[in-house]
Amino acid sequence: MTTTPASARTEDDWTEPPERVAPHLAAAAAMWQELPGLLPKMVATPEDFVEADAPMGAIARRLVAIPKVTAPPTSGEGEVEELRGVEFTHHFVDAPGDGESVRWHYVESGPKDGDPVVFLHGVPDSWFQWHVVMAAISDRHRCIAIDLKGYGQSDKRTGDYRQEGVADQLIALLDTIGVDRFSLITHDRGTPPADHMVAKLGTRVIRYGRGQQHLWHLHPSLHPQEKMFTAPTAPFVLGDARTFTIVGYTALGAKPVDDKLLERTIAEFSYPGINSAVPRYFHSSSFRQEWIERRTRLIAAWRCPVLLLQGSHDPGQPHEFYSDPDVLAMLPKGSGLHLFDAGHFWPFEVPDDAAETIRSFVDGDLDD
């Protein structure tokens, strides 16, 4: 049975964020309020804002430096591209879901007979978020990075976008492509459906590298972006993939990300329909609902070792919430925490550390 950690709470059972992040949270809240009115001016003449205070000045400098890009041509089934000296193969498959098939795009690297590792990305990312890690471990693992429904080249039709519904659809995809037991690595908004997958699949999930998402502790001040994703204007905001991606990576990151990586990230977030599909997740469940589900039924159902993967400098997810020994004690035997010297987007902020950490985790021995 899940127990409640002994930590400071409000009467609503929220956990107050540590005092050290208060200035960051205040700045973030102010940014989300200013952006709707300020962004059009910044996009039109970013050079006028390059000397502004953080994060606006940093956002403006990125808008100046990074050119406008468009979505890549649609990949062909079996198409191969080489990244970091490794071959990545694009696949498309129709799998059961929503009462009709869902068409998925996923990318593989590594030997077909290797131990499978499945990767789920966050916002505003795609399968490409994981290519550095995949290249590092594909010498012995079958790596499968999926474009979540609504993202990249996967299906963007209306349907079931509840986290549990998407989890069921992802399980159907893995069944369709013949993946039985596997390790699972996630980041950001790829984590909520993964939480359900791990609870449903029991020992089919060998290891769970749970990345950059709220777990047991939560407070409303930590997710001001929820209002943006659920506002009527959300499809228009997300429709400018370049600006949205630059804002996210700049405001939530602690270390610079290579411009070329950001350009490809923007391109992958530019496929038609993403701007309308992604908000469906946020209309289908709230951060609070996800928090309640984790605390009341999901965490207690996890059976495999869980490695919490968190950027130690992400003010929206204070590292104290994950290093809480009472929280770690809830997790299955063999679980732990790795804090990256990075912000929210550690797969690209510290790619070598991310690759080495995940390699050690998926290659490590399991306790009997």
Short mmCIF file of C-alpha atoms in Angstrom, two decimals, residues 19 21 35 82 153 185 236 238 245 305 315 344 359:
data_model
loop_
_atom_site.label_atom_id
_atom_site.label_comp_id
_atom_site.label_asym_id
_atom_site.label_seq_id
_atom_site.Cartn_x
_atom_site.Cartn_y
_atom_site.Cartn_z
CA GLU A 19 11.86 28.42 -1.31
CA VAL A 21 12.68 28.08 -6.74
CA LEU A 35 4.02 36.08 -23.96
CA GLU A 82 22.28 7.88 -40.75
CA GLN A 153 4.35 11.54 -38.51
CA ILE A 185 12.53 5.33 -21.35
CA PHE A 236 -2.50 29.10 -33.07
CA LEU A 238 1.52 25.70 -31.41
CA THR A 245 9.99 25.35 -29.52
CA PRO A 305 12.91 -1.06 -11.19
CA PRO A 315 12.47 24.95 -11.39
CA HIS A 344 14.19 20.33 -18.42
CA ARG A 359 23.07 2.76 -21.18
#
